[in-house]
């Protein structure tokens, strides 16, 4: 139980740190996926601990949402590349206040 | 027909709305038809209602029409309701009929002005507001019309707004009358506090039961209402705005002086006569103010060279006669003089407008002259108006209305020798300055070439008003000439009769002869000084004291300078002292703070995605930490 949650926490932090330090948008997207998977792992561990199916239900939700998120995200990345000819997220600051 | 009463009001307002919304897109002809036509229709409706009112049997004392409830707050629910009795009917007829003639005249007078439709919109609104004032059944609605009239006077006096002096005159008229309005508003508050209503009829019924004669509350209320009347009617000490109000076009002056604005004060006092009769001191004050004003304004009129300023001071003086009559309790005599004055003063202003336009906007009488043969219609109508103003005996309407006031100021119950003397001297001054104006303007040799002759739309109102100035007086004859008192009989249900001192009846002949002699001798003096031997005037002007007096009178007895030194300058000085408002500084600080914070926060909107993410992550961490710790 504890080791499972610890693994989920470490994975989540790794994902968060890499979102924050990466500049390449594709890598940022992958890092978000890692964070989502870490959250899913935490749900599975909790579900198996209390012998409840809710954790698995939530994981399927997360899986579905991740698929939708990736498709939208990839479409956005394609657009950004098309417009800016780069995948550097710092370059996409045209809408600053 | 009584339920068509609202139409009298509806036409001018409808005209004003159409002209305001669609004015610039309408052609001049259409705008003129709407502008003058709406007042014409209103006059027709007024005449129809008047016929119905005076022929209905049994004779009604008033018509009442509730249009809708204005609002309802804590038991105070004033309604938009019309009340028509003999008094308001006289005013409505004068306002719509004389107003229509002035509008008709304006369609030609203003024909070349670029703001043609705006002019008529304001004029219609002016007439509409005045009609609200005289038809209101409660004092709140009356006050709405009262302020509407003030607003329209501001709009019209400053009509040629491109000249800063006109804007100054408009502001002066607005602010000076507002001083009186404030007094009146406090009076209305006191009335409401006393009676719990502002309905005029209810106040009139309850006042005598609530207040004993001479009670201090009644006195205060009457004096506060008098303050309002003094402001609007340009009486002492708030008369200074009217001469400057000549900055507006001539038809505007005619409308302000004859049919609207300045007569509002006369109406207010007459309408609230119950309150004034319960406060004899206030009523005596009305008479004294009237007597003083007619003397002061008459002397100023003697010295003016601007044709319209002579007429302006003359109006102040004639309204002084009306106030004198009201102060004497001679209510119907005051209203009679109001009506006759409306005829001849509108005539004089419209005639002056023709002259001024004919001489290419020359206002100075000393540069006119010799117009007698060149503009015969204008000359004869102007002469009739002047004769009426000077109260030429027997033939003019002005004689009958003014003689009544003169007689009652002597023989009336509240009359006194002092008031009579003032009225008599005023009558003499009136005929001197009136015929001084006529002789300088129309006689002698011509000094300025005529560039414009009036058309039929300008001469027709002059002729109609001239006829009224002659025959208008025959509806009310003095008792000793004939027992014919149509006008005061008509007003009797609304206004109480004046009581004449006993055993004075035989004197009326002598008084009339004196009044006639005074009027004729005034004309003769003007003839000697300004036509026969002008050298007399010049030698008089060379002497020092006469010159100083002339300057003093010309400046309106120094009232402007006095107010300037007493009120305007200290106020401007204080305003300059506090140029950067102390209290404003706090609020300026507040806005500066908000703006700098905004600047700081705007820095964070830099469009760098990772910064936003860092913000989100730190925020989430902070919230989690707090929720665990607390």
PDB file of C-alpha atoms in Angstrom, chain B residues 154-291:
ATOM      1  CA  UNK B 154     -31.403  77.969 -20.263  1.00  0.00           C
ATOM      2  CA  UNK B 155     -31.516  76.128 -23.608  1.00  0.00           C
ATOM      3  CA  UNK B 156     -33.094  79.045 -25.449  1.00  0.00           C
ATOM      4  CA  UNK B 157     -31.257  81.992 -23.918  1.00  0.00           C
ATOM      5  CA  UNK B 158     -28.033  80.211 -24.826  1.00  0.00           C
ATOM      6  CA  UNK B 159     -29.448  79.169 -28.194  1.00  0.00           C
ATOM      7  CA  UNK B 160     -26.660  80.863 -30.159  1.00  0.00           C
ATOM      8  CA  UNK B 161     -24.184  78.984 -28.023  1.00  0.00           C
ATOM      9  CA  UNK B 162     -21.155  79.749 -30.164  1.00  0.00           C
ATOM     10  CA  UNK B 163     -20.914  83.166 -28.562  1.00  0.00           C
ATOM     11  CA  UNK B 164     -19.586  82.657 -25.002  1.00  0.00           C
ATOM     12  CA  UNK B 165     -21.514  85.706 -23.744  1.00  0.00           C
ATOM     13  CA  UNK B 166     -24.794  83.965 -24.591  1.00  0.00           C
ATOM     14  CA  UNK B 167     -23.736  80.887 -22.670  1.00  0.00           C
ATOM     15  CA  UNK B 168     -22.895  83.121 -19.730  1.00  0.00           C
ATOM     16  CA  UNK B 169     -26.331  84.770 -19.867  1.00  0.00           C
ATOM     17  CA  UNK B 170     -28.000  81.351 -20.049  1.00  0.00           C
ATOM     18  CA  UNK B 171     -26.067  80.103 -17.023  1.00  0.00           C
ATOM     19  CA  UNK B 172     -26.853  83.295 -15.132  1.00  0.00           C
ATOM     20  CA  UNK B 173     -30.580  82.930 -15.770  1.00  0.00           C
ATOM     21  CA  UNK B 174     -30.413  79.288 -14.722  1.00  0.00           C
ATOM     22  CA  UNK B 175     -28.453  79.825 -11.515  1.00  0.00           C
ATOM     23  CA  UNK B 176     -30.202  82.987 -10.321  1.00  0.00           C
ATOM     24  CA  UNK B 177     -33.646  81.439 -10.738  1.00  0.00           C
ATOM     25  CA  UNK B 178     -32.327  78.311  -9.028  1.00  0.00           C
ATOM     26  CA  UNK B 179     -31.723  80.381  -5.873  1.00  0.00           C
ATOM     27  CA  UNK B 180     -35.450  81.076  -5.771  1.00  0.00           C
ATOM     28  CA  UNK B 181     -36.301  77.488  -6.654  1.00  0.00           C
ATOM     29  CA  UNK B 182     -34.373  76.246  -3.632  1.00  0.00           C
ATOM     30  CA  UNK B 183     -36.467  78.477  -1.372  1.00  0.00           C
ATOM     31  CA  UNK B 184     -39.602  77.205  -3.032  1.00  0.00           C
ATOM     32  CA  UNK B 185     -38.550  73.582  -2.599  1.00  0.00           C
ATOM     33  CA  UNK B 186     -38.040  74.103   1.131  1.00  0.00           C
ATOM     34  CA  UNK B 187     -41.508  75.677   1.174  1.00  0.00           C
ATOM     35  CA  UNK B 188     -42.936  72.561  -0.484  1.00  0.00           C
ATOM     36  CA  UNK B 189     -41.222  70.340   2.106  1.00  0.00           C
ATOM     37  CA  UNK B 190     -42.797  72.409   4.867  1.00  0.00           C
ATOM     38  CA  UNK B 191     -46.223  72.207   3.241  1.00  0.00           C
ATOM     39  CA  UNK B 192     -45.916  68.433   2.972  1.00  0.00           C
ATOM     40  CA  UNK B 193     -44.776  68.175   6.569  1.00  0.00           C
ATOM     41  CA  UNK B 194     -47.821  70.226   7.646  1.00  0.00           C
ATOM     42  CA  UNK B 195     -50.519  68.637   5.513  1.00  0.00           C
ATOM     43  CA  UNK B 196     -49.124  65.257   4.433  1.00  0.00           C
ATOM     44  CA  UNK B 197     -50.060  66.070   0.869  1.00  0.00           C
ATOM     45  CA  UNK B 198     -49.067  68.430  -1.914  1.00  0.00           C
ATOM     46  CA  UNK B 199     -52.485  68.419  -3.566  1.00  0.00           C
ATOM     47  CA  UNK B 200     -53.351  72.090  -4.101  1.00  0.00           C
ATOM     48  CA  UNK B 201     -57.104  71.809  -3.493  1.00  0.00           C
ATOM     49  CA  UNK B 202     -56.592  69.808  -0.290  1.00  0.00           C
ATOM     50  CA  UNK B 203     -54.038  72.306   1.007  1.00  0.00           C
ATOM     51  CA  UNK B 204     -56.425  75.157   0.231  1.00  0.00           C
ATOM     52  CA  UNK B 205     -59.215  73.422   2.145  1.00  0.00           C
ATOM     53  CA  UNK B 206     -57.131  72.471   5.161  1.00  0.00           C
ATOM     54  CA  UNK B 207     -54.939  75.548   5.500  1.00  0.00           C
ATOM     55  CA  UNK B 208     -57.537  77.770   7.146  1.00  0.00           C
ATOM     56  CA  UNK B 209     -58.317  75.050   9.708  1.00  0.00           C
ATOM     57  CA  UNK B 210     -54.714  74.233  10.530  1.00  0.00           C
ATOM     58  CA  UNK B 211     -53.254  77.721  10.620  1.00  0.00           C
ATOM     59  CA  UNK B 212     -54.686  80.753  12.385  1.00  0.00           C
ATOM     60  CA  UNK B 213     -54.299  84.046  10.502  1.00  0.00           C
ATOM     61  CA  UNK B 214     -50.758  85.313  10.922  1.00  0.00           C
ATOM     62  CA  UNK B 215     -49.326  82.026  12.170  1.00  0.00           C
ATOM     63  CA  UNK B 216     -45.538  81.893  11.879  1.00  0.00           C
ATOM     64  CA  UNK B 217     -45.587  78.643   9.884  1.00  0.00           C
ATOM     65  CA  UNK B 218     -47.924  80.107   7.292  1.00  0.00           C
ATOM     66  CA  UNK B 219     -45.691  83.176   7.133  1.00  0.00           C
ATOM     67  CA  UNK B 220     -42.567  81.061   6.598  1.00  0.00           C
ATOM     68  CA  UNK B 221     -44.208  78.944   3.897  1.00  0.00           C
ATOM     69  CA  UNK B 222     -45.580  82.028   2.140  1.00  0.00           C
ATOM     70  CA  UNK B 223     -42.206  83.764   2.216  1.00  0.00           C
ATOM     71  CA  UNK B 224     -40.446  80.654   0.862  1.00  0.00           C
ATOM     72  CA  UNK B 225     -42.970  80.378  -1.971  1.00  0.00           C
ATOM     73  CA  UNK B 226     -42.495  84.086  -2.588  1.00  0.00           C
ATOM     74  CA  UNK B 227     -38.765  83.378  -2.884  1.00  0.00           C
ATOM     75  CA  UNK B 228     -39.473  80.983  -5.738  1.00  0.00           C
ATOM     76  CA  UNK B 229     -41.844  83.428  -7.404  1.00  0.00           C
ATOM     77  CA  UNK B 230     -39.338  86.273  -7.070  1.00  0.00           C
ATOM     78  CA  UNK B 231     -36.678  84.187  -8.838  1.00  0.00           C
ATOM     79  CA  UNK B 232     -38.815  83.102 -11.783  1.00  0.00           C
ATOM     80  CA  UNK B 233     -40.603  86.418 -12.200  1.00  0.00           C
ATOM     81  CA  UNK B 234     -37.376  88.437 -11.975  1.00  0.00           C
ATOM     82  CA  UNK B 235     -38.419  90.603  -9.048  1.00  0.00           C
ATOM     83  CA  UNK B 236     -36.271  92.286  -6.444  1.00  0.00           C
ATOM     84  CA  UNK B 237     -33.714  91.003  -5.410  1.00  0.00           C
ATOM     85  CA  UNK B 238     -33.349  88.273  -8.063  1.00  0.00           C
ATOM     86  CA  UNK B 239     -34.168  90.434 -11.094  1.00  0.00           C
ATOM     87  CA  UNK B 240     -30.636  90.571 -12.477  1.00  0.00           C
ATOM     88  CA  UNK B 241     -30.949  87.622 -14.851  1.00  0.00           C
ATOM     89  CA  UNK B 242     -33.696  89.023 -17.068  1.00  0.00           C
ATOM     90  CA  UNK B 243     -31.893  91.893 -18.849  1.00  0.00           C
ATOM     91  CA  UNK B 244     -29.021  89.544 -19.699  1.00  0.00           C
ATOM     92  CA  UNK B 245     -31.495  86.965 -20.979  1.00  0.00           C
ATOM     93  CA  UNK B 246     -31.879  89.198 -24.040  1.00  0.00           C
ATOM     94  CA  UNK B 247     -28.989  87.217 -25.525  1.00  0.00           C
ATOM     95  CA  UNK B 248     -31.490  84.758 -26.987  1.00  0.00           C
ATOM     96  CA  UNK B 249     -33.401  85.262 -30.247  1.00  0.00           C
ATOM     97  CA  UNK B 250     -36.239  87.834 -30.114  1.00  0.00           C
ATOM     98  CA  UNK B 251     -39.099  85.269 -30.272  1.00  0.00           C
ATOM     99  CA  UNK B 252     -37.558  83.575 -27.236  1.00  0.00           C
ATOM    100  CA  UNK B 253     -37.630  86.869 -25.358  1.00  0.00           C
ATOM    101  CA  UNK B 254     -41.249  87.331 -26.399  1.00  0.00           C
ATOM    102  CA  UNK B 255     -42.136  83.844 -25.158  1.00  0.00           C
ATOM    103  CA  UNK B 256     -40.258  84.219 -21.860  1.00  0.00           C
ATOM    104  CA  UNK B 257     -41.720  87.652 -21.174  1.00  0.00           C
ATOM    105  CA  UNK B 258     -45.272  87.248 -22.378  1.00  0.00           C
ATOM    106  CA  UNK B 259     -46.466  83.701 -22.067  1.00  0.00           C
ATOM    107  CA  UNK B 260     -44.122  81.592 -19.946  1.00  0.00           C
ATOM    108  CA  UNK B 261     -41.273  81.822 -17.409  1.00  0.00           C
ATOM    109  CA  UNK B 262     -41.687  85.256 -15.815  1.00  0.00           C
ATOM    110  CA  UNK B 263     -45.420  84.863 -15.336  1.00  0.00           C
ATOM    111  CA  UNK B 264     -44.883  81.603 -13.447  1.00  0.00           C
ATOM    112  CA  UNK B 265     -44.272  83.500 -10.217  1.00  0.00           C
ATOM    113  CA  UNK B 266     -47.521  85.440 -10.629  1.00  0.00           C
ATOM    114  CA  UNK B 267     -49.332  82.159 -11.180  1.00  0.00           C
ATOM    115  CA  UNK B 268     -47.737  80.479  -8.165  1.00  0.00           C
ATOM    116  CA  UNK B 269     -48.713  83.278  -5.780  1.00  0.00           C
ATOM    117  CA  UNK B 270     -52.253  83.448  -7.173  1.00  0.00           C
ATOM    118  CA  UNK B 271     -52.609  79.664  -7.018  1.00  0.00           C
ATOM    119  CA  UNK B 272     -51.470  79.622  -3.389  1.00  0.00           C
ATOM    120  CA  UNK B 273     -53.496  82.720  -2.460  1.00  0.00           C
ATOM    121  CA  UNK B 274     -55.037  80.881   0.492  1.00  0.00           C
ATOM    122  CA  UNK B 275     -51.634  80.564   2.126  1.00  0.00           C
ATOM    123  CA  UNK B 276     -50.803  84.193   1.415  1.00  0.00           C
ATOM    124  CA  UNK B 277     -54.094  85.408   2.872  1.00  0.00           C
ATOM    125  CA  UNK B 278     -53.279  83.561   6.084  1.00  0.00           C
ATOM    126  CA  UNK B 279     -49.975  85.430   6.273  1.00  0.00           C
ATOM    127  CA  UNK B 280     -50.741  89.166   5.948  1.00  0.00           C
ATOM    128  CA  UNK B 281     -47.098  90.072   6.504  1.00  0.00           C
ATOM    129  CA  UNK B 282     -46.024  87.940   3.537  1.00  0.00           C
ATOM    130  CA  UNK B 283     -48.755  89.458   1.416  1.00  0.00           C
ATOM    131  CA  UNK B 284     -47.656  92.951   2.357  1.00  0.00           C
ATOM    132  CA  UNK B 285     -44.109  91.886   1.404  1.00  0.00           C
ATOM    133  CA  UNK B 286     -45.392  90.877  -2.036  1.00  0.00           C
ATOM    134  CA  UNK B 287     -46.895  94.344  -2.503  1.00  0.00           C
ATOM    135  CA  UNK B 288     -43.757  96.119  -1.307  1.00  0.00           C
ATOM    136  CA  UNK B 289     -41.507  93.997  -3.521  1.00  0.00           C
ATOM    137  CA  UNK B 290     -43.775  94.761  -6.471  1.00  0.00           C
ATOM    138  CA  UNK B 291     -43.764  98.499  -5.774  1.00  0.00           C
TER     139      UNK B 291
END
